[in-house]
CSV table of C-alpha atoms and ligand atoms in Angstrom, one decimal:
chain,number,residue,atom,x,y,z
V,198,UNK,CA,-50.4,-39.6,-27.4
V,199,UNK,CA,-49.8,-39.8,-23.8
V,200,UNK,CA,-51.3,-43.1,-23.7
V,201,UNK,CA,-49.1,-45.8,-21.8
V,202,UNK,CA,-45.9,-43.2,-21.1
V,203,UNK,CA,-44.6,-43.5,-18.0
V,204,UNK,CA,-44.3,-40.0,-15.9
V,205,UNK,CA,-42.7,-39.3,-12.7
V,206,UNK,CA,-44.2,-36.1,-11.1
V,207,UNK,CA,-42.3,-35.5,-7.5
V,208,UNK,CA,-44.8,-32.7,-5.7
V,209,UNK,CA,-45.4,-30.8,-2.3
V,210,UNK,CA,-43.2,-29.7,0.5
V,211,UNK,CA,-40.5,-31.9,2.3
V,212,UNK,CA,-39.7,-31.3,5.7
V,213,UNK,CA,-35.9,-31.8,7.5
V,214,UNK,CA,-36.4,-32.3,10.6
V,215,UNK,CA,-34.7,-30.6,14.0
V,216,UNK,CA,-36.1,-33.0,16.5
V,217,UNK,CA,-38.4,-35.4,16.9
V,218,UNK,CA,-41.5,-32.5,17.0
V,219,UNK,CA,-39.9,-30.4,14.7
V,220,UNK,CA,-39.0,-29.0,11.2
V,221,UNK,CA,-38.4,-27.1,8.6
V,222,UNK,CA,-40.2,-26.8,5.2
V,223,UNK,CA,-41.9,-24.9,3.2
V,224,UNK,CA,-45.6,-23.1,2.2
V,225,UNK,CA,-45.7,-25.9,-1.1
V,226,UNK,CA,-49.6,-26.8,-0.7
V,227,UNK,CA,-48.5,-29.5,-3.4
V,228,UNK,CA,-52.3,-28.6,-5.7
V,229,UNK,CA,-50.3,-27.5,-8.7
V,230,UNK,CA,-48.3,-31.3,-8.9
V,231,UNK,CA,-51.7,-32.9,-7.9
V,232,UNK,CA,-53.3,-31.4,-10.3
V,233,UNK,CA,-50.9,-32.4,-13.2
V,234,UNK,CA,-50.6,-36.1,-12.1
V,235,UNK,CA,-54.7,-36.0,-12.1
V,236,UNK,CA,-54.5,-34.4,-15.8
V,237,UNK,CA,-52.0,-36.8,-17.0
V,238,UNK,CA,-53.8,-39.9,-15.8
V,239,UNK,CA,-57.1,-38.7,-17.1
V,240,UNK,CA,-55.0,-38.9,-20.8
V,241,UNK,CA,-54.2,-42.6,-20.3
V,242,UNK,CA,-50.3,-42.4,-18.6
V,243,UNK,CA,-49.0,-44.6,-16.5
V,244,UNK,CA,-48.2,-42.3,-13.3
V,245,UNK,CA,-46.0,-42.4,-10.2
V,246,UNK,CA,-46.7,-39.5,-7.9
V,247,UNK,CA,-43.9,-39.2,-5.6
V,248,UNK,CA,-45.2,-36.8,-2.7
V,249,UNK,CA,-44.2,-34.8,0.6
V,250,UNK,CA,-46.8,-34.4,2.9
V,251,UNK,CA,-49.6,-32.7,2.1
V,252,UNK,CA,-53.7,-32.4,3.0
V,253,UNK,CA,-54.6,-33.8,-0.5
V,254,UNK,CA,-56.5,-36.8,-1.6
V,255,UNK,CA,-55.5,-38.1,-5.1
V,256,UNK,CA,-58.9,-38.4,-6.7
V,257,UNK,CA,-57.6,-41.0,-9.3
V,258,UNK,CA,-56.7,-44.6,-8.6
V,259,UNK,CA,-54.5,-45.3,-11.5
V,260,UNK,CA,-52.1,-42.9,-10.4
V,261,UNK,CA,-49.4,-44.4,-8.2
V,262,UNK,CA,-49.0,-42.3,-5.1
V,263,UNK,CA,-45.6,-42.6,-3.3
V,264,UNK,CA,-45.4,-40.6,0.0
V,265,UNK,CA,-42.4,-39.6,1.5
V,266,UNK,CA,-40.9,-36.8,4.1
V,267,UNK,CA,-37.8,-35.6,3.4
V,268,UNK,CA,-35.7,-34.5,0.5
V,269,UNK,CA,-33.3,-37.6,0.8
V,270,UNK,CA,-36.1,-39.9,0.8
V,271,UNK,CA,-37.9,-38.2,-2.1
V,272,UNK,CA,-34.3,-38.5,-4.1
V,273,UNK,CA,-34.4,-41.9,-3.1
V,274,UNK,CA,-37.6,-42.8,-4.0
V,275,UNK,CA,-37.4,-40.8,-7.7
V,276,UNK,CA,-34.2,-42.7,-7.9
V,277,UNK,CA,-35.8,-45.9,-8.1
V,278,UNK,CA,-38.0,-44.8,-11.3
V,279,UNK,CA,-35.4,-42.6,-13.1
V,280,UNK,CA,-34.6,-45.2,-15.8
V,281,UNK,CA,-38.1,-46.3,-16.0
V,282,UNK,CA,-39.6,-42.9,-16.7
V,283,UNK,CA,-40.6,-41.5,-20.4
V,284,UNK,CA,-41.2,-37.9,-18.8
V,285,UNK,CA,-40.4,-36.5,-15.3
V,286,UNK,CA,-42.3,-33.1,-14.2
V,287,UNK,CA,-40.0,-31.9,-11.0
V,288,UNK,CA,-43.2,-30.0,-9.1
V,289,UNK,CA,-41.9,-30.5,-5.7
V,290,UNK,CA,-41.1,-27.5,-3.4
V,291,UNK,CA,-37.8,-29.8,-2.2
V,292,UNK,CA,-36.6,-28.1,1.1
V,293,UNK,CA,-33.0,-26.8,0.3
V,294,UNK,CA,-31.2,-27.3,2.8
V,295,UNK,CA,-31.6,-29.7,6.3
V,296,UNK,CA,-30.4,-29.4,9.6
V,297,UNK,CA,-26.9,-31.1,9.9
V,298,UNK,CA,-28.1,-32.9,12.9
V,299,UNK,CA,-31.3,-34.5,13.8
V,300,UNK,CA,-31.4,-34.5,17.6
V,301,UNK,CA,-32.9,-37.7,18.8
V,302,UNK,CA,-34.5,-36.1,21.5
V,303,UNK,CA,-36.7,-32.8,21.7
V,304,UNK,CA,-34.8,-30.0,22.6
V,305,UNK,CA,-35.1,-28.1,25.4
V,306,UNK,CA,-35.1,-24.1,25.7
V,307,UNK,CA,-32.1,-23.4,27.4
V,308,UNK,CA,-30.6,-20.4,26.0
V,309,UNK,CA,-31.4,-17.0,24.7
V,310,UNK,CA,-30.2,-17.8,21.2
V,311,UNK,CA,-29.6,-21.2,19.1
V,312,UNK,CA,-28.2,-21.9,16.2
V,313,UNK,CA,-29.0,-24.7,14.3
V,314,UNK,CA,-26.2,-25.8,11.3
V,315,UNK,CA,-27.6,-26.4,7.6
V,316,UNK,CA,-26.1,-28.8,5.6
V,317,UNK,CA,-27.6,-28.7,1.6
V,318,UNK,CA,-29.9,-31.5,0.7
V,319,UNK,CA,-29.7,-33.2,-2.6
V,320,UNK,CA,-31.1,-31.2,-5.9
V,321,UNK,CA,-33.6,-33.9,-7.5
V,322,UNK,CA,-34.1,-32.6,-10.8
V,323,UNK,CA,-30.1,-31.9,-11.2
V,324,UNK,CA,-29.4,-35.7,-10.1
V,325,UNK,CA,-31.9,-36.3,-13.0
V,326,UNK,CA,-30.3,-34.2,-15.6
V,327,UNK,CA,-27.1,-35.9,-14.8
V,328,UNK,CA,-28.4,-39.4,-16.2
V,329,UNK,CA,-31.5,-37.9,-18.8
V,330,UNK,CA,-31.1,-40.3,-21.9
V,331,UNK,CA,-32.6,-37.9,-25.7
V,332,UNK,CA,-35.1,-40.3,-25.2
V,333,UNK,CA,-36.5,-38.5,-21.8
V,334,UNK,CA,-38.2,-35.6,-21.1
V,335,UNK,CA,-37.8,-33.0,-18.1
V,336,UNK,CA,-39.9,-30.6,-17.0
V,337,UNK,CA,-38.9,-28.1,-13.9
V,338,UNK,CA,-40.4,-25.4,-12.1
V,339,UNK,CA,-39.2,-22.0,-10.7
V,340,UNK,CA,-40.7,-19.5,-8.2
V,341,UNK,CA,-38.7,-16.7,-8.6
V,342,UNK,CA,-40.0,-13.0,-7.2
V,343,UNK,CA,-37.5,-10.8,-9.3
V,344,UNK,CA,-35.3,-12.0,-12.7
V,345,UNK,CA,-37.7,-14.5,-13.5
V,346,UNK,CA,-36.8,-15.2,-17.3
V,347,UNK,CA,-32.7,-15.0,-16.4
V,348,UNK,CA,-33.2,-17.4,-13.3
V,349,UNK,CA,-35.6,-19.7,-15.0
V,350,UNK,CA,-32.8,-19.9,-17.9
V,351,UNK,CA,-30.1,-20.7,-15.4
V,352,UNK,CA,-32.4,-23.9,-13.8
V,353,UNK,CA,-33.3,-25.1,-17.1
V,354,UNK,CA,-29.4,-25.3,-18.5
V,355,UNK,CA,-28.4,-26.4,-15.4
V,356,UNK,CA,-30.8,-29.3,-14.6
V,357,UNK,CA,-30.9,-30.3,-18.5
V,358,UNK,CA,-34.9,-29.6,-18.6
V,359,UNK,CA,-36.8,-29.5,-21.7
V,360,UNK,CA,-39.1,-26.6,-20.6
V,361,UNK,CA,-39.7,-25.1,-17.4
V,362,UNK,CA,-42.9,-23.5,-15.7
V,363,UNK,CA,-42.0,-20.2,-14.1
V,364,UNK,CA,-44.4,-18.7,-11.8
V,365,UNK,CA,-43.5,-15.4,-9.3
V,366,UNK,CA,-45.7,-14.3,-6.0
V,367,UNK,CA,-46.1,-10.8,-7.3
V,368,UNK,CA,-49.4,-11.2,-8.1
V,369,UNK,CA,-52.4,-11.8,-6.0
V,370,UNK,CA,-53.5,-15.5,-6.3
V,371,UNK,CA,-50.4,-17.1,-7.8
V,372,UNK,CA,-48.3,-19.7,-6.3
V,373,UNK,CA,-47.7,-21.1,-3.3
V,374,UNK,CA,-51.3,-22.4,-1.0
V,375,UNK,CA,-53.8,-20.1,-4.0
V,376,UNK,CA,-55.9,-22.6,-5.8
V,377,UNK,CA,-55.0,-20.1,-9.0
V,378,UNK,CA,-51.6,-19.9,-10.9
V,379,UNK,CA,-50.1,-17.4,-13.7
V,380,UNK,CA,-47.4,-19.2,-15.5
V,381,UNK,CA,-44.9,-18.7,-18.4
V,382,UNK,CA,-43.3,-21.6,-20.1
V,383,UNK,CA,-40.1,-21.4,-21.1
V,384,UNK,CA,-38.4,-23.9,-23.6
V,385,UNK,CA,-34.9,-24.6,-24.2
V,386,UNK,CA,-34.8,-22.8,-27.9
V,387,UNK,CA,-35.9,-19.7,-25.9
V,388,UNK,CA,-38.9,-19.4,-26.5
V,389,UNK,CA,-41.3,-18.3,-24.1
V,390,UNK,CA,-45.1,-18.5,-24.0
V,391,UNK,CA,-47.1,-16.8,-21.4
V,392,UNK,CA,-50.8,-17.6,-19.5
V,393,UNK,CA,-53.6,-15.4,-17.8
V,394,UNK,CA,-54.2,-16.5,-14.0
V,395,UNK,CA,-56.1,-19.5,-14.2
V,396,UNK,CA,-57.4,-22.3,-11.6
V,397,UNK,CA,-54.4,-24.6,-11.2
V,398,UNK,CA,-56.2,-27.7,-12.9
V,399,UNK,CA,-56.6,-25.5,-16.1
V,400,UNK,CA,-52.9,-24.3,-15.8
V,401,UNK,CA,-52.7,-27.9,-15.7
V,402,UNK,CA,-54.7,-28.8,-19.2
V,403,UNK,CA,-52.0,-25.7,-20.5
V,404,UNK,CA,-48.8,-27.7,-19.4
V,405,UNK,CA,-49.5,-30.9,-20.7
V,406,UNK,CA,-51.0,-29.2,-23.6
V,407,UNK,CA,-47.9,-28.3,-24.3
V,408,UNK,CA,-46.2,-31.3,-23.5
V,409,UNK,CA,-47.9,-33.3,-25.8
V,410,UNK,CA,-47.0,-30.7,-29.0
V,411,UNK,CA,-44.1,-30.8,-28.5
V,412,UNK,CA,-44.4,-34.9,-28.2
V,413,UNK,CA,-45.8,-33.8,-31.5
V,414,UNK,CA,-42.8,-31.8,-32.6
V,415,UNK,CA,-39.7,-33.0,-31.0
V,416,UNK,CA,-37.8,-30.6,-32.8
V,417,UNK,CA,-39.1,-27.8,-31.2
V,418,UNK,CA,-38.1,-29.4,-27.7
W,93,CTP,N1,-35.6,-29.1,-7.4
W,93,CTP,C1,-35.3,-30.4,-7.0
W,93,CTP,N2,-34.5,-30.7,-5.9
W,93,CTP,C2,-34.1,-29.6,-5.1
W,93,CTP,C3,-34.3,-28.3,-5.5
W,93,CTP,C4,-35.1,-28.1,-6.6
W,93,CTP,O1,-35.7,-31.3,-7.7
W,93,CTP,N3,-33.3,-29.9,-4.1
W,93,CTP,C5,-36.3,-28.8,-8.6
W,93,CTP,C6,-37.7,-28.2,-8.3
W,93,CTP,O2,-38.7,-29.2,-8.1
W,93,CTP,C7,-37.9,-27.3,-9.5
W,93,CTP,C8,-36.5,-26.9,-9.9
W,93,CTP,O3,-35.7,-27.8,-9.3
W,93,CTP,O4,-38.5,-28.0,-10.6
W,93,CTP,C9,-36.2,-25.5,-9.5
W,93,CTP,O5,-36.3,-25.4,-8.1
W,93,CTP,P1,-36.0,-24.1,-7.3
W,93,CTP,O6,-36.2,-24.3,-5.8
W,93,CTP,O7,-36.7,-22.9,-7.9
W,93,CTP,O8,-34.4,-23.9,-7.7
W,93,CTP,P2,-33.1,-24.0,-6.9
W,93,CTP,O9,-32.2,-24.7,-7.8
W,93,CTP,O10,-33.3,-24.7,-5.5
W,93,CTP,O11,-32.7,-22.5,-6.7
W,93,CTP,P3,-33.0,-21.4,-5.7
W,93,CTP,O12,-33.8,-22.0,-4.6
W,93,CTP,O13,-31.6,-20.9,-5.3
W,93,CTP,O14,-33.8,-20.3,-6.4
């Protein structure tokens, strides 16, 4: 059923950089994106991994791995397969904001305090939801530590997804850098269906799972 769709799965950190040596980003290991692009591909779809930096090798070599750095290049590159794309999973840990200026040379330690100005960077999956044809289908995530159900609700109206994967930090061995993950799928009829902790390729198998009944049953998405 997944056989020849084209997914977009954007995944990992991205880091805004100060100066030339450094940044700002984010703990986003980028396994739980990995290992939904590997699941994906193993079903027969045609995928385009669009990844910040992280320490992982993508095991598969039909999966189309597109690195980038920052947020605006990872908009940029998403942007090119938007129209393309049957399905678009928005994994990526996408740093929020970025410093306003990048300083072109390192800077030095001359005062007792600094300030550094944040401007906001671009918000992917909203820039998706913007152009989504009925036709498409959008899948967010959320890590939220408190109001998890009301927050996940919020992102999911506002970024037009079709489900979203919420997953909080309370919990030893869930979320960011843990090769584990306890998720609850949320759907935009409001139903929600939760998982036990689970290694992050079998929370994996659950997502698209789910994906593909409601591929199944498109009333239900
Ligand atoms: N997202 C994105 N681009 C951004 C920020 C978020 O594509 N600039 C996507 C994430 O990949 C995720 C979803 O939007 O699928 C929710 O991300 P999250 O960081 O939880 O939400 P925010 O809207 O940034 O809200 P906040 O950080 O205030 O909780």
């Amino acid at each position: 059923m997944l056989k020849g769709k084209r997914i977009l799965i954007t995944a990992g950190p991205t880091k805004e950089f100060i100066d030339p040596v450094r940044f700002i980003s984010n703990a986003s290991s980028g396994k739980m994106g990995y290992a939904i692009a590997e699941e994906l591909s193993s079903k027969g779809a045609e995928v385009i991994l669009v990844s910040g930096p992280t320490n992982i090798k993508c095991n598969s070599n039909t999966i189309k791995v597109v690195q980038v750095t920052t947020a605006l290049e990872m908009l940029q590159a998403c942007q090119h397969y938007f129209d393309s794309v049957d399905i678009v999973f928005f994994t990526a840990a996408v740093a929020d904001y970025r410093p306003l200026i990048m300083e072109s040379s390192k800077i030095k330690k001359n005062d007792e305090t600094m300030t550094i100005q944040l401007t906001k960077n671009p918000d992917i999956a909203y820039e998706f939801g913007k152009i989504k044809r009925d036709d498409q289908i959008s899948v967010g995530f959320a890590l939220e530590t408190d109001n998890i159900i009301e927050y996940g609700k919020g992102k999911m109206q506002k970024k037009k997804f079709d489900f979203i994967v919420l997953n909080t930090t309370n919990e030893n061995g869930e979320g960011f850098g843990f090769d584990t993950n306890k998720i609850s799928l949320l759907f935009n009829d409001d139903s929600i269906k939760h998982f036990p902790l689970k290694a992050k390729t079998e929370v994996a198998k659950d997502i698209v799972a789910e994906l593909e009944t409601r591929i199944q049953n498109p009333i239900a998405i």
